[in-house]
Coordinates of C-alpha atoms and ligand atoms in Angstrom, one line a residue:
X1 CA -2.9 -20.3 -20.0
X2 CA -5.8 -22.6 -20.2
X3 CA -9.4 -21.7 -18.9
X4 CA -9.1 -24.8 -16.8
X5 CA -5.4 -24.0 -15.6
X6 CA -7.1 -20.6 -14.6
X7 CA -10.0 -21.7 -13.1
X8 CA -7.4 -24.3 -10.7
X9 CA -5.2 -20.8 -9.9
X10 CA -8.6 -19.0 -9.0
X11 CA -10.1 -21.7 -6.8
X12 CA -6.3 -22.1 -5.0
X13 CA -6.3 -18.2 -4.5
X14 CA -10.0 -18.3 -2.8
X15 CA -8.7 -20.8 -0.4
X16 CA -5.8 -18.8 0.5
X17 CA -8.6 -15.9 0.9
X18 CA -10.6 -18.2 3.0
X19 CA -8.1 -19.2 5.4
X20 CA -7.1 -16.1 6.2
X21 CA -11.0 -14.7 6.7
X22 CA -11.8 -14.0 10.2
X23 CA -15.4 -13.0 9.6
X24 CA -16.1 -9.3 9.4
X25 CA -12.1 -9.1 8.4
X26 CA -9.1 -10.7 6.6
X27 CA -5.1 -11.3 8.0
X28 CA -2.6 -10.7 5.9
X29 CA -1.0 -14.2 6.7
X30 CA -0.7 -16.5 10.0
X31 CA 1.8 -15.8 11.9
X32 CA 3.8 -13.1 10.4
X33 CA 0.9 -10.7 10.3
X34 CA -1.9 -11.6 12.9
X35 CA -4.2 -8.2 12.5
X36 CA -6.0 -6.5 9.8
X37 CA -3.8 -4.1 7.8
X38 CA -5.2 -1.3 6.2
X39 CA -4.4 -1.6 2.4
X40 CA -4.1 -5.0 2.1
X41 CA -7.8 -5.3 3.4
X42 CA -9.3 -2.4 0.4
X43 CA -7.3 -4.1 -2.0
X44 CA -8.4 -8.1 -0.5
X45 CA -12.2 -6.8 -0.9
X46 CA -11.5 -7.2 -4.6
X47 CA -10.9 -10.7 -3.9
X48 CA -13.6 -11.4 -1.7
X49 CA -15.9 -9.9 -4.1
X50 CA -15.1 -12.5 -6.6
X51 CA -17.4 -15.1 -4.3
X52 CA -19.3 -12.9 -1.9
X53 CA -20.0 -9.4 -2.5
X54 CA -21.7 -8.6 1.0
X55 CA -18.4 -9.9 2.4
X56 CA -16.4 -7.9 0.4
X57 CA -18.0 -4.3 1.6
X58 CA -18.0 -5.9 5.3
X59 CA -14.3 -6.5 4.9
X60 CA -14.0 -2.3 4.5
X61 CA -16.6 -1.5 6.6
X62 CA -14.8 -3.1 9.1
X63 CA -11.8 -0.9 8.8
X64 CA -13.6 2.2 8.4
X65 CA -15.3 1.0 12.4
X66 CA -11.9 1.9 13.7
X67 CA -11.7 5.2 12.2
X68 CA -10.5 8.3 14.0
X69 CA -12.2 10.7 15.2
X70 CA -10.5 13.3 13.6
X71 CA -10.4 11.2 9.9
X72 CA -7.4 9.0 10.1
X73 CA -7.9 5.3 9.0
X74 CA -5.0 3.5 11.1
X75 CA -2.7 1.0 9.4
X76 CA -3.5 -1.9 12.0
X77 CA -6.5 -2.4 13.8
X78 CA -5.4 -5.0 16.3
X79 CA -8.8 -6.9 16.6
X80 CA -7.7 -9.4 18.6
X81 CA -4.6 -9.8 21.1
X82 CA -1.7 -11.8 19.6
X83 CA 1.9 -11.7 20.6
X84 CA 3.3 -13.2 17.4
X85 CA 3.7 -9.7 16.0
X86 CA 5.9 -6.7 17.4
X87 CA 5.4 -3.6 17.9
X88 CA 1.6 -4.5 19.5
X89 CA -0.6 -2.2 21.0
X90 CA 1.4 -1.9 24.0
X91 CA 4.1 -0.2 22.3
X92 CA 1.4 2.2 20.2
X93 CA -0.7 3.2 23.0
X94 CA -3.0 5.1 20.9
X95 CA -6.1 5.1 23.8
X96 CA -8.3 3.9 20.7
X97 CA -11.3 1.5 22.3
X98 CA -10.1 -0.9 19.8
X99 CA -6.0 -0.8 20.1
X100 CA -4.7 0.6 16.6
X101 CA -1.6 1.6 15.3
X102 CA -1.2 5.5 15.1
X103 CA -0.1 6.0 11.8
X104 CA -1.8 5.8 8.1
X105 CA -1.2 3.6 5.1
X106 CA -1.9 4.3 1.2
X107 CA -5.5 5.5 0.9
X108 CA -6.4 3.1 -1.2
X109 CA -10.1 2.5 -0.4
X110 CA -11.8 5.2 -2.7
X111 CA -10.5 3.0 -5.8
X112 CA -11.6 -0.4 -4.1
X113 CA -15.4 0.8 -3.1
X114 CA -15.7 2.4 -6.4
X115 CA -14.6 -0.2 -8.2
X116 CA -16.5 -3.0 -6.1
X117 CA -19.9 -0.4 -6.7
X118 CA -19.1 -0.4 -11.0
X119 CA -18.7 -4.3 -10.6
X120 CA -21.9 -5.3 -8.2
X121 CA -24.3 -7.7 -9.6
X122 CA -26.8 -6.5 -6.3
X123 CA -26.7 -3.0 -7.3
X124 CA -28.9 -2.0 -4.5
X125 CA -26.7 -3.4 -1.7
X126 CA -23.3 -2.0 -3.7
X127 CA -25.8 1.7 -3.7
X128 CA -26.4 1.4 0.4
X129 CA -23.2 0.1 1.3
X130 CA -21.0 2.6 -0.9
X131 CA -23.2 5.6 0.1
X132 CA -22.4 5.2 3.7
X133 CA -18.6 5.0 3.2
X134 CA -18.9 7.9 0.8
X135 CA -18.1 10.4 4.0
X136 CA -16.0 8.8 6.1
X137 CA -13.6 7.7 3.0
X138 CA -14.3 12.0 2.2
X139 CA -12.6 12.5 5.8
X140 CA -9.7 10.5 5.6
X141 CA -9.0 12.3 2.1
X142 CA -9.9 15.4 4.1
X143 CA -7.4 15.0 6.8
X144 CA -4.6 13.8 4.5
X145 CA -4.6 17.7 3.1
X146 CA -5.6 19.1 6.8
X147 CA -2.7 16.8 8.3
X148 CA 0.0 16.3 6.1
X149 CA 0.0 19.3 4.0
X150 CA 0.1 22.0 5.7
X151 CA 1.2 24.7 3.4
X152 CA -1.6 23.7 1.0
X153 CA 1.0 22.0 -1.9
X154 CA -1.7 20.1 -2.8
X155 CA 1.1 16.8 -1.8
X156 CA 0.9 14.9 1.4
X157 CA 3.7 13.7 3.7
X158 CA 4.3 10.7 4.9
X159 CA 6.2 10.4 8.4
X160 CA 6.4 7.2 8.8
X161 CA 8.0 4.6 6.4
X162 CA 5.5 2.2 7.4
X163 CA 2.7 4.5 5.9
X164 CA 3.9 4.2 2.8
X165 CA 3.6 0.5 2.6
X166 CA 7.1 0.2 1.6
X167 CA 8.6 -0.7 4.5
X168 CA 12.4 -0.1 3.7
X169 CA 12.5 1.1 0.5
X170 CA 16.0 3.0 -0.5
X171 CA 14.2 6.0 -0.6
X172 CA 14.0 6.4 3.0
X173 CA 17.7 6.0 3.6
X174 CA 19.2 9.7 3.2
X175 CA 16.3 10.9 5.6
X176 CA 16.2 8.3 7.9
X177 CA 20.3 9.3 8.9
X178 CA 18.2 12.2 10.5
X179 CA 16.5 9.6 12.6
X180 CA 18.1 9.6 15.9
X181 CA 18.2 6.2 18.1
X182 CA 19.2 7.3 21.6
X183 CA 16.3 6.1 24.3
X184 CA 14.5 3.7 21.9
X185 CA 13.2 1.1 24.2
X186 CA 14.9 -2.5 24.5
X187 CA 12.9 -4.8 22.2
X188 CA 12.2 -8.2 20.6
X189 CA 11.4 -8.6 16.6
X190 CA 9.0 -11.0 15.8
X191 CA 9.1 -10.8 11.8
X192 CA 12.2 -12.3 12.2
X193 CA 10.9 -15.3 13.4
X194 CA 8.6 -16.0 10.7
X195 CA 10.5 -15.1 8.0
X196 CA 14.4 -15.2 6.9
X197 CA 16.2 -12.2 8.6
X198 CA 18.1 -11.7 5.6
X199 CA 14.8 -10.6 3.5
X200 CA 13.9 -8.3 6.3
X201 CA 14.6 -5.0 7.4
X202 CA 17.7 -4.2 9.3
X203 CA 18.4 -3.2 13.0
X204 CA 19.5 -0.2 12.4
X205 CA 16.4 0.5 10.7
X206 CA 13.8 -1.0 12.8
X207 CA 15.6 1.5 15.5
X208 CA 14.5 4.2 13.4
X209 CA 10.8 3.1 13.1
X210 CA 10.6 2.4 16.8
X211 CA 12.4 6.0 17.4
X212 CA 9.5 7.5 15.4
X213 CA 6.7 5.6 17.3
X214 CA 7.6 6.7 20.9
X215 CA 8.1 10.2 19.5
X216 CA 4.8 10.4 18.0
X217 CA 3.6 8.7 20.9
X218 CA 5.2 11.1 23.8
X219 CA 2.9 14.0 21.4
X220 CA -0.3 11.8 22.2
X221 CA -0.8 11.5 19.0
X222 CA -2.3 14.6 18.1
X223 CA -2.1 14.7 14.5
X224 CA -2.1 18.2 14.6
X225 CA 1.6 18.6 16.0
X226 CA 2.8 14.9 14.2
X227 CA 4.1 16.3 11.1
X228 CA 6.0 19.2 11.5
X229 CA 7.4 17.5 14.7
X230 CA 8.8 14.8 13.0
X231 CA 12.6 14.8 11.4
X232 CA 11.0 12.1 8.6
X233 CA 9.1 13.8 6.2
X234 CA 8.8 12.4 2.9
X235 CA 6.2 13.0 -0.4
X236 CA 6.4 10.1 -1.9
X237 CA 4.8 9.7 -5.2
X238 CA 3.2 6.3 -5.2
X239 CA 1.3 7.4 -1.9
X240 CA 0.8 10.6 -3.3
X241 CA -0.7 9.0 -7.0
X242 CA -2.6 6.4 -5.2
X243 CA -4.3 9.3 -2.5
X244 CA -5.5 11.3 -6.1
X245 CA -6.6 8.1 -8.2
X246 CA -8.5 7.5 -4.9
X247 CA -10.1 10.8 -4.9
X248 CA -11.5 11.0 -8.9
X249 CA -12.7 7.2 -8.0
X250 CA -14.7 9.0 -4.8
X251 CA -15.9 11.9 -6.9
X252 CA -17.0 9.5 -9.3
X253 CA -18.9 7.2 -7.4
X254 CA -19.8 10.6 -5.4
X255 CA -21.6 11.7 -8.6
X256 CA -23.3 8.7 -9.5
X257 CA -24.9 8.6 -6.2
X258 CA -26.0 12.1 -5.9
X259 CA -23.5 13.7 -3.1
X260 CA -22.3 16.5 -4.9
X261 CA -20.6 18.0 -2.2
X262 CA -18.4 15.0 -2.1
X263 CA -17.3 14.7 -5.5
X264 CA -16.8 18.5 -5.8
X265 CA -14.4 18.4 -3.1
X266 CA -12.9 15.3 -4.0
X267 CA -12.3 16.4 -8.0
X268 CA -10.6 19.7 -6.5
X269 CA -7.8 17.4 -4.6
X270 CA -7.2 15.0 -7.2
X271 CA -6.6 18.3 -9.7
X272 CA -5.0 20.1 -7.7
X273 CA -2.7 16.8 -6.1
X274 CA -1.8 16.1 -10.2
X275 CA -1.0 19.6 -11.2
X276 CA 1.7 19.2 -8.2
X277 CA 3.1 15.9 -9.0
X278 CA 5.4 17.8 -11.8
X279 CA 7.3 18.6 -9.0
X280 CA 8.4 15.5 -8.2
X281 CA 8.9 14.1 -11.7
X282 CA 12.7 13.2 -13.0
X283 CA 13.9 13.2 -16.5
X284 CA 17.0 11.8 -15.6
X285 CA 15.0 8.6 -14.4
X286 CA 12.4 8.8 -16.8
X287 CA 10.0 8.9 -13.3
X288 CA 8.9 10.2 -10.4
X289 CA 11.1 10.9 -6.9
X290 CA 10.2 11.2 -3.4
X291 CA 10.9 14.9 -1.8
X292 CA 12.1 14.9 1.3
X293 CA 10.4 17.9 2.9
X294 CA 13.0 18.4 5.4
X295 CA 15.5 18.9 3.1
X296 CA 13.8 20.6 0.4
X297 CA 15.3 18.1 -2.2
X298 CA 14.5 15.5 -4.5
X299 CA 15.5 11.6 -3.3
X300 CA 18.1 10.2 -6.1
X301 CA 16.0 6.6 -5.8
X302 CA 14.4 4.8 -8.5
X303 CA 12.4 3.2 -6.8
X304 CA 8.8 1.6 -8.0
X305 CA 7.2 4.6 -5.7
X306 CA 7.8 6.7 -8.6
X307 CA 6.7 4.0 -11.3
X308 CA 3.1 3.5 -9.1
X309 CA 2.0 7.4 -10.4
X310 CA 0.5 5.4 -13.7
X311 CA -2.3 4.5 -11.3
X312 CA -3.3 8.2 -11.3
X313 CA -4.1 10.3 -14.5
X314 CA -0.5 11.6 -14.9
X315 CA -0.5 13.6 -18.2
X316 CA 0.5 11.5 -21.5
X317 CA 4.1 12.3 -21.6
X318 CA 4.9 11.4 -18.4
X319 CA 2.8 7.9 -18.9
X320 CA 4.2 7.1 -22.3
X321 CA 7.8 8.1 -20.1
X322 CA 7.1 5.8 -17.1
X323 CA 6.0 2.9 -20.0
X324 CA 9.1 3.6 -21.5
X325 CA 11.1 3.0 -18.1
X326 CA 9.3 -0.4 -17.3
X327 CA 10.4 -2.0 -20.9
X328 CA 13.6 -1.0 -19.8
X329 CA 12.9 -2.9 -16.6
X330 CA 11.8 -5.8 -18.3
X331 CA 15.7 -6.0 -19.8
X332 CA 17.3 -6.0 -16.5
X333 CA 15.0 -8.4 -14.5
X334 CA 13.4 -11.3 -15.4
X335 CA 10.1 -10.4 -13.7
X336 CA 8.4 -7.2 -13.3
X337 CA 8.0 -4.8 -11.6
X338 CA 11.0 -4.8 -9.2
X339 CA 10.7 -2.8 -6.5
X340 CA 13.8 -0.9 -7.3
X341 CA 16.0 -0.4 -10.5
X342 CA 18.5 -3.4 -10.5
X343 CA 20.9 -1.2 -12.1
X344 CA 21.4 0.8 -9.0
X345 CA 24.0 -0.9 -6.8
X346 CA 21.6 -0.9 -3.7
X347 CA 19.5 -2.7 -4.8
X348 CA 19.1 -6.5 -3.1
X349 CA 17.0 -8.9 -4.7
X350 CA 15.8 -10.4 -1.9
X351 CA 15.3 -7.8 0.7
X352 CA 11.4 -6.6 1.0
X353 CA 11.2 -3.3 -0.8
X354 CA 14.9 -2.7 -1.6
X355 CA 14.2 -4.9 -4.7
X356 CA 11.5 -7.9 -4.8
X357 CA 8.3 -7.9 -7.0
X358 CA 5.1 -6.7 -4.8
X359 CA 1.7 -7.9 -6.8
X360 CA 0.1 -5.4 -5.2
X361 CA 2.0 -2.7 -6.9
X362 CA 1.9 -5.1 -9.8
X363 CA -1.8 -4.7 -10.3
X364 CA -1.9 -0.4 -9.4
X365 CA 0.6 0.3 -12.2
X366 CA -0.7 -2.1 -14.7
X367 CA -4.7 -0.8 -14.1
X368 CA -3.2 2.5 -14.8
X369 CA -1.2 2.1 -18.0
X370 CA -3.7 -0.2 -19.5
X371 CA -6.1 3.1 -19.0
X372 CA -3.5 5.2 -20.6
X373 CA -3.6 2.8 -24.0
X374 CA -0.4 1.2 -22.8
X375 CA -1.7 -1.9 -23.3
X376 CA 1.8 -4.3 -24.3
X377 CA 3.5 -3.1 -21.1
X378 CA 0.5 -3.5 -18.6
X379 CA 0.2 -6.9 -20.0
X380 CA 3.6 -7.7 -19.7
X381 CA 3.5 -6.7 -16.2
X382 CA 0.2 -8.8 -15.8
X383 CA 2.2 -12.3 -17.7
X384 CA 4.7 -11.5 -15.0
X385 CA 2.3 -11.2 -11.9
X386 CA 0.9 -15.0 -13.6
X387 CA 4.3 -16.6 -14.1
X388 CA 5.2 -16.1 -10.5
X389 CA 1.7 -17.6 -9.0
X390 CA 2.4 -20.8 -11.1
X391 CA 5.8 -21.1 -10.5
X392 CA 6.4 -19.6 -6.2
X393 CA 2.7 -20.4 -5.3
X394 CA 1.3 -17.0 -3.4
X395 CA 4.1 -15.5 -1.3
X396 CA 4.4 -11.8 0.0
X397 CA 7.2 -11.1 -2.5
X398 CA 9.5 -12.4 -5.1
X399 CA 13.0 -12.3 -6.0
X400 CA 12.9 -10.7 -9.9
X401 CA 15.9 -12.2 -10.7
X402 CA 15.5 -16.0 -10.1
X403 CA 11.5 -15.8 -9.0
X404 CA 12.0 -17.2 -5.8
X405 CA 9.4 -16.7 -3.7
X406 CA 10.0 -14.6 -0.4
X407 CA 8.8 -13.8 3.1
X408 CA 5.9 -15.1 4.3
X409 CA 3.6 -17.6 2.3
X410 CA -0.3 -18.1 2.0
X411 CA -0.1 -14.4 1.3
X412 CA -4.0 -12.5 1.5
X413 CA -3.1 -10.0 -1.2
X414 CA -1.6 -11.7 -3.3
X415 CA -4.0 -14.3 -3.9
X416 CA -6.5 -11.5 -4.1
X417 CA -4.5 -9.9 -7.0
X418 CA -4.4 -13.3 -8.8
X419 CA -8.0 -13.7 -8.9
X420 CA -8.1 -9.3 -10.7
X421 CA -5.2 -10.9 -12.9
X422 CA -7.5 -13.3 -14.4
X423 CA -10.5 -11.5 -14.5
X424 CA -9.0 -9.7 -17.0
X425 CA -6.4 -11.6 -18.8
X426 CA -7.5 -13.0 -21.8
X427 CA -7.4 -16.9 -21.3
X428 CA -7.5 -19.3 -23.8
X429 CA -8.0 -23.2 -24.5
X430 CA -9.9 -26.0 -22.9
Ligands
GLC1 C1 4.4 -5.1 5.3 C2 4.3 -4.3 4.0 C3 3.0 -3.5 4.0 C4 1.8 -4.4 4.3 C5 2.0 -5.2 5.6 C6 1.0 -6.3 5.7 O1 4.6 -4.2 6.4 O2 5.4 -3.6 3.8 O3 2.9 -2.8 2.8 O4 0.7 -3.6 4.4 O5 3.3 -5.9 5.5 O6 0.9 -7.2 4.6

């Protein structure tokens, strides 16, 4: 690519940013999703930071303001009342002064602030605002282990599918036939709406989610009795890798600014969390698998949950294993990284996580395999991530098959990715 064929795809992924900015926070897209999510905002500050560096620590600050007392970062802070998304606040009910959701997402935020505090030109506002995020990004990490590990495996749970950011992966599938449906309330999607119901969850699924939220809910919440109440509990590696990466990143930073407290506790989790990622790790697949608690058994799913563990320092062998997996990938799909192995025969193209390319994922696995001197294959995943802006413009996902872009369009994190892509990608020409 050209450095002015870059430059075009940078200033096009800056006004995507920008119409999506509502101030102190960004929307994943109109329409489809009206709030600030929880991921897609540490991972957007990337973005932002490209053009305004004060807006970019505002944009986490923000979430961190609706914080829980007891640690949790929800997964939606609804900011501002709109009824073009379901399930709202009135189906939550958390009680939060600001409504949120009750559930987590991937705790990506102690990667973003440290790597927004290496890149800051104003090194004395990246110092201020990093330090006073250092211990409330400390609690969430905290209350993962408190809340969601409570045997001390040194591996959280998810209980939710929607904390895992993968919606309706195949992993969830075996567990979820544990999810009962009796007395879910009647309701009215609103994805649908925005975006073709065929690339959506099903029914039967969404069911299952909204089962989950009024059980949680008739527990008040307490994230105390969540967990071992609930009949979904999955360790999924990508959330698991991405929760450890997160935690060197904190002690890091932690270090360099003198809270020694922090990074002590922080280096202990992200050992201890790596040590018990073997667990979960497949030959067979050549990567790693969910465990679903409940059961006591390893999910047979390949999906890209157990590809996203490159993020995290994974020992050599099981890096130069996962590499080894994704040129494999590169065979069967025409873009990388599909969300699940097309050679599996549930996998579907064009249906959210049960197949499309995510450039959010994108970005995790190739950051972490370019770190592990896997250069060829983190740049192949990077080419990928390029061909699809130029081609499908910046959608939420993409078929890897044909390219086609997918669900909803004008997509926050996706632009924001585009603009990491090129940072790094070596760019040529005139
Ligand atoms: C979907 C995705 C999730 C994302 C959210 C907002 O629910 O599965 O990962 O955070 O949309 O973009």
């Amino acid at each position: 690519m050209t450095a002015h064929a870059a430059n075009d795809i940078v200033a096009r992924a800056v006004e995507v940013l920008k119409e999506n900015d509502q101030g102190t926070y960004t929307i994943p897209t109109k329409g489809l999703y009206p709030f600030q999510w929880n991921w897609d905002s540490c991972l957007t500050a990337l973005g932002l930071a490209h053009y305004d560096e004060a807006r970019a620590w505002t944009e986490i600050e923000t979430l961190f303001a609706h914080q829980w007392p007891d640690g949790m970062v929800p997964h939606i802070v609804f900011h501002v009342w709109n009824d073009s998304y379901f399930p709202g606040p009135e189906v939550w009910r958390t009680g939060r002064p600001t409504a949120t959701s009750g559930i987590t997402q991937p705790a990506v935020a102690g990667f973003a602030v440290r790597r927004l505090f290496d890149r800051a030109k104003d090194r004395k506002l990246a110092a201020e605002r990093a330090r006073a995020l250092l211990p409330k990004i400390d609690a969430w990490h905290r209350w993962f282990y408190e809340n969601r590990d409570p045997k001390g495996e040194g591996l959280v749970a998810i209980i939710h599918p929607w904390e895992s950011g993968r919606d309706n992966s195949i992993d969830w599938d075996d567990a979820f036939e544990r999810v009962p449906t009796e007395g879910v309330e009647p309701y009215t999607r609103r994805d649908t709406l925005h975006a073709d119901p065929a690339h959506r969850p099903t029914k039967a699924q969404y069911d299952r989610y909204l089962w989950l939220v009024q059980h949680f809910r008739g527990l008040g919440w307490d994230n105390a009795k969540l967990h071992d109440a609930s009949p979904f509990q999955i360790v999924d590696p990508g959330f698991n890798a991405i929760l450890i990466r997160a935690a060197t990143d904190l002690a890091d930073l932690a270090e360099a600014l003198g809270e020694t407290a922090i990074a002590k506790a922080n280096r202990a989790r992200a050992q201890k969390g790596l040590a018990a990622m073997e667990r979960l790790w497949s030959d067979a697949h050549g990567q790693y698998l969910c465990l679903d608690r409940v059961a006591g058994t390893l999910v047979d799913s390949a999906s890209v949950g157990g590809i996203l563990p490159a993020f995290a320092a994974i020992p050599k062998d099981r890096a130069a294993a996962v590499a080894a997996n994704l040129e494999r990938l590169s065979g069967t799909a025409r873009y990388v990284v599909p969300s699940h192995d097309p050679g599996d025969r549930r996998f579907d193209a064009k249906r959210y996580w049960r197949g499309p390319v995510w450039l959010v994922v994108n970005y995790m696995i190739a950051d972490g395999l370019a770190a592990a001197g896997h250069g060829q294959v983190a740049q192949r995943i990077t080419q990928s991530s390029l061909d699809l802006i130029r081609e499908s413009g910046f959608a939420e996902y993409y078929d890897p098959l044909t390219g086609e872009p997918l669900g909803g369009g004008r997509f926050t994190w996706t632009a924001a990715m585009v603009i990491e892509f090129l940072r790094d990608a070596q760019v040529g020409g005139a």
